[in-house]
XYZ file of C-alpha atoms in Angstrom:
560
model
C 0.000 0.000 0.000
C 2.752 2.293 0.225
C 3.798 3.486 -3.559
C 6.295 4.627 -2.954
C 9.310 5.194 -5.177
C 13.077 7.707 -4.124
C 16.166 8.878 -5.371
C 17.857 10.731 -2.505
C 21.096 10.104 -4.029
C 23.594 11.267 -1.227
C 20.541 11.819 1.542
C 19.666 8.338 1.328
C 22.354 7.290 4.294
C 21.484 10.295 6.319
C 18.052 9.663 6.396
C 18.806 6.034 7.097
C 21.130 7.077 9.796
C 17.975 9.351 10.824
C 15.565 6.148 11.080
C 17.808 4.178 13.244
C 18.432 7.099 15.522
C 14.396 7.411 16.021
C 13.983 3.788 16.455
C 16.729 4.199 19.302
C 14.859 7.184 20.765
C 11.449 4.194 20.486
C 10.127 7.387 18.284
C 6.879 5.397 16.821
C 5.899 3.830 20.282
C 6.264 7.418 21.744
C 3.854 8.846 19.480
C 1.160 6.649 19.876
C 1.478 6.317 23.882
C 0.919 10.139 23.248
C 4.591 11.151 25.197
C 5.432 14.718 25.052
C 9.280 14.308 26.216
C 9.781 12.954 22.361
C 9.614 17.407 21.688
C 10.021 19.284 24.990
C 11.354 18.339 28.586
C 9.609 21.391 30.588
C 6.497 20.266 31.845
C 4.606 23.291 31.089
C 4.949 22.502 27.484
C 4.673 18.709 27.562
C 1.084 19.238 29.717
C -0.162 21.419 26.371
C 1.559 18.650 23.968
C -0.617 16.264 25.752
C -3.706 17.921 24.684
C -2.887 17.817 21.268
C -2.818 14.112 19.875
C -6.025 13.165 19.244
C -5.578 12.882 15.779
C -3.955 9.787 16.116
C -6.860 8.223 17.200
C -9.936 10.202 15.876
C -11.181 8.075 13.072
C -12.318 5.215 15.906
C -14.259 8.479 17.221
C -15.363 9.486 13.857
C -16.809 6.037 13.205
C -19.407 6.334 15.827
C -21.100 9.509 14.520
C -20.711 8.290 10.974
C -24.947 7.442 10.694
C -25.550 10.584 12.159
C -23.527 12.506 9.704
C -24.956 10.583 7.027
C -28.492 11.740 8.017
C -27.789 15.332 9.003
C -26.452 15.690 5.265
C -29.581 13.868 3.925
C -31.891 15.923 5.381
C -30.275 19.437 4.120
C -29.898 17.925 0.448
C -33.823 17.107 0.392
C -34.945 20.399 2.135
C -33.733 21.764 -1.026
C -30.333 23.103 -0.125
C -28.212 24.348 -3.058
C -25.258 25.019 -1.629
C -23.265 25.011 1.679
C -21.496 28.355 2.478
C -18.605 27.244 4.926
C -17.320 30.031 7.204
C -13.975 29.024 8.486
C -9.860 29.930 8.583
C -6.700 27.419 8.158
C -7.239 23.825 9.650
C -11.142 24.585 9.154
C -11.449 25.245 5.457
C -8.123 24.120 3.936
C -9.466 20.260 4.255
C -12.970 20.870 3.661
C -11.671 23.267 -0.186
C -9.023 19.924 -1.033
C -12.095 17.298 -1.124
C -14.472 19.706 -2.776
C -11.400 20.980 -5.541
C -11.112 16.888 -5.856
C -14.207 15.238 -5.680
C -17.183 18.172 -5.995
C -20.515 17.172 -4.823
C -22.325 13.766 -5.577
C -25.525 13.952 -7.119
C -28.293 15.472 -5.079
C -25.959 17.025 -2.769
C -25.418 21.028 -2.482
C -22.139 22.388 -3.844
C -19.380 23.780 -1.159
C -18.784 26.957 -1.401
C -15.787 27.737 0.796
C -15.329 31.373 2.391
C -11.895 31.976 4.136
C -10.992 35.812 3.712
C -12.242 39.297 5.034
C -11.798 40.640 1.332
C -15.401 42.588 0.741
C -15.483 41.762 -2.743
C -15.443 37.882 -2.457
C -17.794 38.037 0.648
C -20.618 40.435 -1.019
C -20.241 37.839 -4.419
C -20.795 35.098 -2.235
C -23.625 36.629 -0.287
C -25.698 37.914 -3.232
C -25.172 34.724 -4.608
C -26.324 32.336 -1.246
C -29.716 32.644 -0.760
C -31.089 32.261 2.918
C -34.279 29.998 1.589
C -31.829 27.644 -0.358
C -28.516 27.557 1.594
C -27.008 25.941 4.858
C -23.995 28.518 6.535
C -22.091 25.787 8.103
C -19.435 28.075 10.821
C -16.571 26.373 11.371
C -14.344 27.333 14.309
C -12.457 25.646 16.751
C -11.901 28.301 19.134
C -15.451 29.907 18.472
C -14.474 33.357 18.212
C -11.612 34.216 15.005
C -12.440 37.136 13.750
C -13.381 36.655 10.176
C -15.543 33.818 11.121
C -17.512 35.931 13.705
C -17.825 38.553 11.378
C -18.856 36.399 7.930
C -21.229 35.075 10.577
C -22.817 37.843 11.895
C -23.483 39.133 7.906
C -24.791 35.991 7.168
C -27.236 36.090 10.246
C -28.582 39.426 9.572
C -29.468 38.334 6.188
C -30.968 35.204 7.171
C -32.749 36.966 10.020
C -34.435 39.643 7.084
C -35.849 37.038 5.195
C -36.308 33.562 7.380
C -37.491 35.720 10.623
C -37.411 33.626 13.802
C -36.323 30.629 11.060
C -33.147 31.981 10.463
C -31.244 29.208 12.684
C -32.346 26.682 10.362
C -30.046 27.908 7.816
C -27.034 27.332 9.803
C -24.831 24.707 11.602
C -21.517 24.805 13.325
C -18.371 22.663 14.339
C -16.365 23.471 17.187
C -14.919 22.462 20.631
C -17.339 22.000 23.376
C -17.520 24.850 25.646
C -16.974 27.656 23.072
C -19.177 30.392 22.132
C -20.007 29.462 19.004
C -21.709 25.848 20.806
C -23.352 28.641 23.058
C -24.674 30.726 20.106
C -26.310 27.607 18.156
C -27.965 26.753 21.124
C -29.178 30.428 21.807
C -30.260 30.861 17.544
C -31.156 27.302 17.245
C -28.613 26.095 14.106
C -29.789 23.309 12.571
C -26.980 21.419 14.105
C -24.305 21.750 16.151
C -21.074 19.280 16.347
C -18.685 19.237 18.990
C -15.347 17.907 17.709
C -12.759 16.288 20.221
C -11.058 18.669 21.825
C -7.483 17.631 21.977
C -6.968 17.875 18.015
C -5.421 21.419 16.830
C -6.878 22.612 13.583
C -4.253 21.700 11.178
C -4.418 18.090 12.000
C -8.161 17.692 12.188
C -8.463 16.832 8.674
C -9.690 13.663 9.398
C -12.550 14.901 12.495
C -15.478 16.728 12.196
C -14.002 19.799 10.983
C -13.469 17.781 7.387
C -16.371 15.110 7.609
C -18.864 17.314 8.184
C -18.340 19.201 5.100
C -17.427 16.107 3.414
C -21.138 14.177 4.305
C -23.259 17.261 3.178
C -20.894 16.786 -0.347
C -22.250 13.125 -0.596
C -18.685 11.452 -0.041
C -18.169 7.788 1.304
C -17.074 8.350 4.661
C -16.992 5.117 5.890
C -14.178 4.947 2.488
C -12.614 7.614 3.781
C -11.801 6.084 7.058
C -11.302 3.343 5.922
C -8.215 4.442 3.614
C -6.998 6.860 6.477
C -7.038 3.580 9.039
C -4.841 1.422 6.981
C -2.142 4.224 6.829
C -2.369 4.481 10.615
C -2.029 0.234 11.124
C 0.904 0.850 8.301
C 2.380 3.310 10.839
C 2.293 1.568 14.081
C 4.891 -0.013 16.437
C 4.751 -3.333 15.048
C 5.805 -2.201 11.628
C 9.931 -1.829 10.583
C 11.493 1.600 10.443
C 12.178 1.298 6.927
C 9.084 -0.091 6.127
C 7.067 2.605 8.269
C 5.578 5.162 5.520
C 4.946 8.316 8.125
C 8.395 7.492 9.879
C 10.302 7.340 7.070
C 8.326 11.072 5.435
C 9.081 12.360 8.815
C 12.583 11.525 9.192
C 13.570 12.550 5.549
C 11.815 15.643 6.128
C 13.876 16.361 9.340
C 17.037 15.655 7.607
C 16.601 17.473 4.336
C 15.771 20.471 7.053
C 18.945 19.808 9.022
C 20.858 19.824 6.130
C 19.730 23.312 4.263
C 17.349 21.327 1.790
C 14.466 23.040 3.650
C 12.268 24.282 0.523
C 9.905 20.931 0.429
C 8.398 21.640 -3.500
C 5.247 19.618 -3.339
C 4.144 18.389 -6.426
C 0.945 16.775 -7.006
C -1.023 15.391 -10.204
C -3.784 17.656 -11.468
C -6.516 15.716 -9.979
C -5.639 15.978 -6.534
C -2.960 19.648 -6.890
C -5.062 21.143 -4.141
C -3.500 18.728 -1.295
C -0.438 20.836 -1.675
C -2.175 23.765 -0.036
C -2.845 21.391 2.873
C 0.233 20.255 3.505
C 1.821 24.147 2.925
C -0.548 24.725 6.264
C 0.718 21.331 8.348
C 4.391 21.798 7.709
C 4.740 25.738 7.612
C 2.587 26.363 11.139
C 3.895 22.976 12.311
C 7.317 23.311 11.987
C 7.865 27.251 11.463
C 9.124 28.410 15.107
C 11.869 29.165 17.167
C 14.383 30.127 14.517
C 13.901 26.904 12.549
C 11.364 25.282 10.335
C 10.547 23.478 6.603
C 9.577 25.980 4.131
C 6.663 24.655 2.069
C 6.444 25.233 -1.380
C 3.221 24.511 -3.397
C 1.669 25.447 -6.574
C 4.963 27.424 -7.874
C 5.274 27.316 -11.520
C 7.904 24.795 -13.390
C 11.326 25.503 -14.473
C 14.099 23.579 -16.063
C 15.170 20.945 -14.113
C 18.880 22.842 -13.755
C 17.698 25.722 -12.783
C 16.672 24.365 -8.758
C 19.474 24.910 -5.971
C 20.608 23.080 -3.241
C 17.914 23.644 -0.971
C 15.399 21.612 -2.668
C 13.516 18.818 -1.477
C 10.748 17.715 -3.701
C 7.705 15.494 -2.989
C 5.324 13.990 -5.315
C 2.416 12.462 -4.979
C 1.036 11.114 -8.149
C -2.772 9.874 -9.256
C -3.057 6.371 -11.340
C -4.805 7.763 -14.128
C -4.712 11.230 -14.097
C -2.902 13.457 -17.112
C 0.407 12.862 -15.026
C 2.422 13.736 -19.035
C 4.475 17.008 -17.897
C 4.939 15.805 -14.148
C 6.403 12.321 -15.004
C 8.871 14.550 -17.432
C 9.719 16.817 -14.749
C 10.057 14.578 -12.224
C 12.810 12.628 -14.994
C 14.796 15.866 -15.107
C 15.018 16.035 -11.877
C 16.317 13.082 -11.375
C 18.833 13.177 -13.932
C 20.465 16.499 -12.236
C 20.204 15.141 -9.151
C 17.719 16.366 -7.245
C 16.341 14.612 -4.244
C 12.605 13.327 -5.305
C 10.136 11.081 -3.462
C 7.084 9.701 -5.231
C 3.825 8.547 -3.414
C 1.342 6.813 -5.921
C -2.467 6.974 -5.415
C -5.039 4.360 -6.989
C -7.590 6.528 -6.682
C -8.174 10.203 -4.935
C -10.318 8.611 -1.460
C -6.542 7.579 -1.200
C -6.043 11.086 0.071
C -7.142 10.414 3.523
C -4.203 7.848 3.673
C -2.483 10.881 3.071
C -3.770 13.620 5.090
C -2.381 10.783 8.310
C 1.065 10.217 6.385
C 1.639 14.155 6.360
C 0.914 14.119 10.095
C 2.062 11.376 11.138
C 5.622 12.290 9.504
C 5.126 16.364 10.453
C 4.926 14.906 14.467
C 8.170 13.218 13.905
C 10.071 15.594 11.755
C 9.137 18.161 14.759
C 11.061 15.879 17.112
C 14.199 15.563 14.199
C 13.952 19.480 14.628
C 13.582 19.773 18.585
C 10.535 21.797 18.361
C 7.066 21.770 19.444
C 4.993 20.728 16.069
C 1.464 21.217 17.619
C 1.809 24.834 18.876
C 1.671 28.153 16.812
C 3.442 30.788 19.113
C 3.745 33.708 16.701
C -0.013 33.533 14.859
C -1.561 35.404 17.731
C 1.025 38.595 17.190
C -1.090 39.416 13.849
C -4.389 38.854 15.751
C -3.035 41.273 18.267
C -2.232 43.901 16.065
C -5.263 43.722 13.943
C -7.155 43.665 17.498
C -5.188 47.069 18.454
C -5.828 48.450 15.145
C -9.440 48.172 15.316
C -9.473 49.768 18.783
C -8.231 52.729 17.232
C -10.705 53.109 13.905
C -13.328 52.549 17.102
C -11.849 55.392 18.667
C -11.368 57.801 15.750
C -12.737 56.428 12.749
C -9.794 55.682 10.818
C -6.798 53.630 10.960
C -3.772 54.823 11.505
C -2.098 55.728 8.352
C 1.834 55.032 7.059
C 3.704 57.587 5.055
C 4.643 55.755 1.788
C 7.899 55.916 0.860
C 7.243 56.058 -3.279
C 4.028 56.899 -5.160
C 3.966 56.425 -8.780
C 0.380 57.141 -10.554
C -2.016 54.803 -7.971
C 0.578 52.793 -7.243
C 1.854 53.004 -3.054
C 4.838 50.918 -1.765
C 5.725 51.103 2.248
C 9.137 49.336 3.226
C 12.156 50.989 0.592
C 12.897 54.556 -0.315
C 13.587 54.585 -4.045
C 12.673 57.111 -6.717
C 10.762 54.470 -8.880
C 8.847 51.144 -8.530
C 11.457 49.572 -10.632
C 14.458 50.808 -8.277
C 12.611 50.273 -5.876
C 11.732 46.007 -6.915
C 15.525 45.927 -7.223
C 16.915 47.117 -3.840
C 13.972 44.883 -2.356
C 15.201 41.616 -4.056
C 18.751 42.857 -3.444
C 18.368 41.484 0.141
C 18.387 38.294 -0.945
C 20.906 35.578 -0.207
C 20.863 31.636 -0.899
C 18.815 29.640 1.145
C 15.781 32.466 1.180
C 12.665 32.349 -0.383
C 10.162 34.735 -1.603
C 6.455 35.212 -0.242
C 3.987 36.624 -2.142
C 0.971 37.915 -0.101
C -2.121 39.104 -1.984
C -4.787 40.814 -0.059
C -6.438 40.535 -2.943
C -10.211 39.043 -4.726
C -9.619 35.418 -4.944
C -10.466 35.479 -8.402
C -9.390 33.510 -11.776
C -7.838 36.469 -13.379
C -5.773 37.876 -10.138
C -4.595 33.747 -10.038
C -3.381 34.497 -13.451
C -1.918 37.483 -13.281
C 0.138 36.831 -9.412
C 1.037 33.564 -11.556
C 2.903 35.727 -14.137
C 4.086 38.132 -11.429
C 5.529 34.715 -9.653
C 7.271 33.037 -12.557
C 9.034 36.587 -13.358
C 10.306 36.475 -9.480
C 11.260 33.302 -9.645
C 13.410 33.997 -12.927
C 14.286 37.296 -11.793
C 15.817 35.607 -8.475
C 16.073 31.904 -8.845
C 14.647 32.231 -4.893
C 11.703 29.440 -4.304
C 8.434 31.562 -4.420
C 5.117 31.204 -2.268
C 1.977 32.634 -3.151
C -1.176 33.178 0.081
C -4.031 35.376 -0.553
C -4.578 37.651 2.707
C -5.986 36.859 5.355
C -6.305 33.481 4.629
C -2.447 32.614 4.903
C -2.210 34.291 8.311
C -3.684 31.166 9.818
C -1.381 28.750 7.252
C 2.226 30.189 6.716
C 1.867 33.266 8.975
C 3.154 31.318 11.524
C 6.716 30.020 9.475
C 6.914 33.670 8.489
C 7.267 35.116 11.811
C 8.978 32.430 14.107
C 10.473 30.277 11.257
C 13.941 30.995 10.095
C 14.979 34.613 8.756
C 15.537 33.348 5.408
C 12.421 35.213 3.802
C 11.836 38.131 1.819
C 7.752 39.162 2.236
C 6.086 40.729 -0.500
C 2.672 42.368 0.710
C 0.470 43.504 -1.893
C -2.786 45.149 -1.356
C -5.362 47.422 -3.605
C -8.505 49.023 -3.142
C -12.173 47.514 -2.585
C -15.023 48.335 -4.699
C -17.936 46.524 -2.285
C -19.104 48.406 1.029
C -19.790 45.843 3.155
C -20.699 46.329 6.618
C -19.998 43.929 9.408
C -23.917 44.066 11.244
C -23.065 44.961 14.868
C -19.150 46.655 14.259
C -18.393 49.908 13.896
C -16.155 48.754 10.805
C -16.849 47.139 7.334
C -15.172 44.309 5.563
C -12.630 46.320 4.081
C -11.405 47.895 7.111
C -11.217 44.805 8.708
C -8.636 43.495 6.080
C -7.062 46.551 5.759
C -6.508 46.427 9.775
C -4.968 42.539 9.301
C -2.568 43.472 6.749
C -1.259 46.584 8.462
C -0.682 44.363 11.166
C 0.691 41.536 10.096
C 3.080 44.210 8.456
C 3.976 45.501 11.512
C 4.727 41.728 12.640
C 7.220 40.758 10.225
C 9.369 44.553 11.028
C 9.004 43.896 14.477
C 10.694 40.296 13.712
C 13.007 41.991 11.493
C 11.796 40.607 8.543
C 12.895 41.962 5.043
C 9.923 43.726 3.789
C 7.952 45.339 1.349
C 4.104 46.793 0.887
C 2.517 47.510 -2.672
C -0.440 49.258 -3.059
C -2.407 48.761 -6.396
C -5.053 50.933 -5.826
C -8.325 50.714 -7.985
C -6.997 48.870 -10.745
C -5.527 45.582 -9.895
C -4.487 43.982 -13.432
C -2.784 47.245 -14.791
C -1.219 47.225 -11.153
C 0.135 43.790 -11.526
C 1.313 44.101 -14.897
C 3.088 47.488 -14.160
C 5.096 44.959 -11.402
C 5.502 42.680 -13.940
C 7.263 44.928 -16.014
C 8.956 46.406 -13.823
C 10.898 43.669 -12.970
C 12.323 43.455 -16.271
């Protein structure tokens, strides 16, 4: 069952010398018997490790609440529901947008619509388009009050409320930890349903819980298949099985090595059928392993260059569908062979094989935390944005505005914050100037999630990427604050952050807030801003203004 195929060439001893060391340290039997000592010795920290490992366990959980899923999706498809509008950030939506990018909905079942920004345009698309009478607003939050989901919630609600009256709780449903607010607030508006997931799972490894079945039942998918693949990964990882043989042990300590050793750009690579598990993964590893000084730089959905052109801190990972149009990515893969480069291949039968996945990628992420010395289940830095965004808001509360930064360059609409230069193109230069090997590039578009701003940021990215040879990332704002914000901030300083923001045409206001849609994202990019220069991170803000494709293509250009 484990398909899989490497060429580590040099790394092959390293990373066997890695497996024998973790089968010294008993790493496997650790794991499972839930020991915190394998990442931290202070018992402070081991106590919160402890309530974090429930993933390894939660599909026996899952199983029991499998009928009731089954019917609570059942009865939404034949009241007529046409789509499900899921409210949620990071380890809430990122699962729940991979199985609806791969499998869609099954027939009679409402399509998912998936709703993880602040940006006013997407948001008053989505609402005009999800009618009250005909849609189910499933919140998704494990902590029960982020931001963005209280506020796409309380829009929602006031819609609902104008046309369903006192029937405006049967449009929605929620799935969070017991005790939270949000439990208290389907109670108190009588959702439709309310699940409580296990507590002691943090949201990037609750892929497999009710933050991804529930989403996945109202699609129509097998979840009893589902399990079923994700179980026979776990048996494949347990005690009993060889270190060699051990599929998450082996990810995990090739992962730590390849880390260790300055090959700490992990390129995912995955067939076109199932390419949206790489933004999944980009979540797991980057908040997972991004902190104290030290972490695995994720790399997904960057566009392909010769095979020669990759450095020395490449690791790349693909996993590769039986059947799918796999032409270009076999090539590629054969190039990079050829020069060199160290490639592992995972083959799939079929895409439920995914949830086999989603355990191997945590499974190996637990261990490659304990290669690393680091805690893989906390996310120490993420709250510094929230903080600043929080502060922010205080003061548009107080005076109506936010506080505003002087920019360093205007040029026709477009702003840039971060570099005194006397044009956008001298200015682009002295940015990517700062670079040395080993760093990447992040691209962070507050921006309309939108088909043409994909293609033009992809342009803008391959020109980077040929312009500097640096490994490029690409989040949309705010989603990425809750995926590779983390990495950014407490991972290693080996990142230059490009922020890129523009002006909103919708006015959108949040019912109950003194402060609309667009303020609110305005507010969480200022801060993060502020996050990365107070971690002395190498920096730089462009404003687009009105007209986002002519601002992106005057970028483009000016790059050479």
């Amino acid at each position: 069952m484990e398909g899989r195929q490497q060429q580590l060439g040099r790394w092959q001893e390293p990373v066997e010398r890695a497996l024998a060391d973790l089968a010294a340290r008993d790493a496997v039997r650790r794991l499972w018997d839930r020991d915190p000592s394998l990442w931290k010795e202070d018992p402070q920290h081991q106590a919160e490790i402890s309530q974090r490992l429930g993933w390894l366990t939660v599909t026996r959980t899952m199983r029991s609440q499998l009928a009731d899923l089954s019917s609570f999706a059942r009865e939404v498809a034949q009241a007529g529901t046409r789509q499900v509008v899921l409210c949620g950030m990071g380890g809430s939506s990122l699962c729940p947008e991979m199985l609806h990018l791969t499998f869609g909905s099954a027939a009679g079942y409402p399509r998912l619509q998936v709703l993880d920004t602040t940006d006013p345009d997407v948001v008053s698309h989505v609402a005009q388009q999800a009618e009250p009478e005909h849609s189910l607003y499933l919140i998704s939050s494990k902590s029960g009050g982020t931001i963005e989901v209280d506020s796409l919630f309380r829009l929602f609600f006031d819609r609902a409320q104008a046309r369903l009256g006192e029937r405006a709780g049967s449009a929605f449903a929620a799935v969070t930890d017991p005790g939270t607010s949000l439990e208290l607030l389907g109670a108190d508006r009588r959702f439709r349903g309310v699940f409580l997931n296990p507590p002691d799972i943090g949201g990037r490894y609750s892929a497999l819980s009710l933050f991804g079945l529930v989403p996945a039942a109202l699609m129509g998918l097998d979840l009893d298949r589902l399990l079923e693949s994700a179980d026979r990964m776990a048996m494949a990882c347990g005690v009993a099985t060889s270190a060699e043989a051990n599929p998450g042990l082996w990810l995990g300590a090739a992962l730590g090595v390849m880390a260790g050793a300055g090959r700490d750009k992990l390129t995912l690579l995955s067939s076109p059928g199932i390419d949206s598990l790489g933004l999944w993964v980009e979540q797991l590893i980057a908040e997972s392993t991004g902190k104290e000084g030290r972490g695995i730089v994720p790399v997904a959905g960057e566009p392909l260059e010769p095979a020669e052109s990759y450095g020395e801190d490449r690791f790349f990972v693909y996993t590769r569908l039986e059947g799918d149009d796999n032409t270009a990515l076999d090539r590629f893969v054969a190039d990079l062979r050829r020069v060199g480069q160290p490639v592992v291949t995972f083959s799939l039968g079929d895409r439920y094989d995914l949830a086999r996945e989603l355990f191997r990628w945590e499974f190996a992420t637990a261990l490659a935390g304990a290669i690393l010395w680091i805690d893989p289940f906390d996310q120490p830095n993420v709250q510094e944005s929230k903080d600043n965004t929080a502060r922010l808001l205080a003061v548009y509360k107080e005076k109506g505005s936010l506080p505003t930064e002087e920019a360093d360059l205007v040029e026709g609409e477009l702003k840039l914050y971060g570099i005194k230069e006397s044009t956008i193109a001298a200015a682009l230069s002295s940015f990517l100037a700062q670079a040395h090997p080993g760093d990447y590039l992040a691209m962070m578009a507050y921006l309309e999630m939108v088909e043409s701003n994909d293609r033009a940021l992809e342009v803008l990215r391959r020109r980077l990427l040929e312009r500097t040879g640096l490994p490029t990332t690409l989040g949309y704002g705010p989603r990425f604050l809750h995926s590779t914000g983390q990495l950014h901030k407490g991972g290693p300083n080996s990142g230059l952050f490009l922020q890129i923001t523009a002006d909103k045409r919708a006015k959108l206001p949040i019912p109950g807030q003194p402060y609309d849609f667009a303020t609110l994202q305005a507010a969480q990019a200022l801060g993060d801003r502020q996050a990365l220069r107070e971690h002395g991170r190498r920096a730089l803000s462009i404003h687009l203004g009105s007209d986002v494709q002519r601002g992106l293509a005057r970028l483009t250009a000016a790059l050479g």
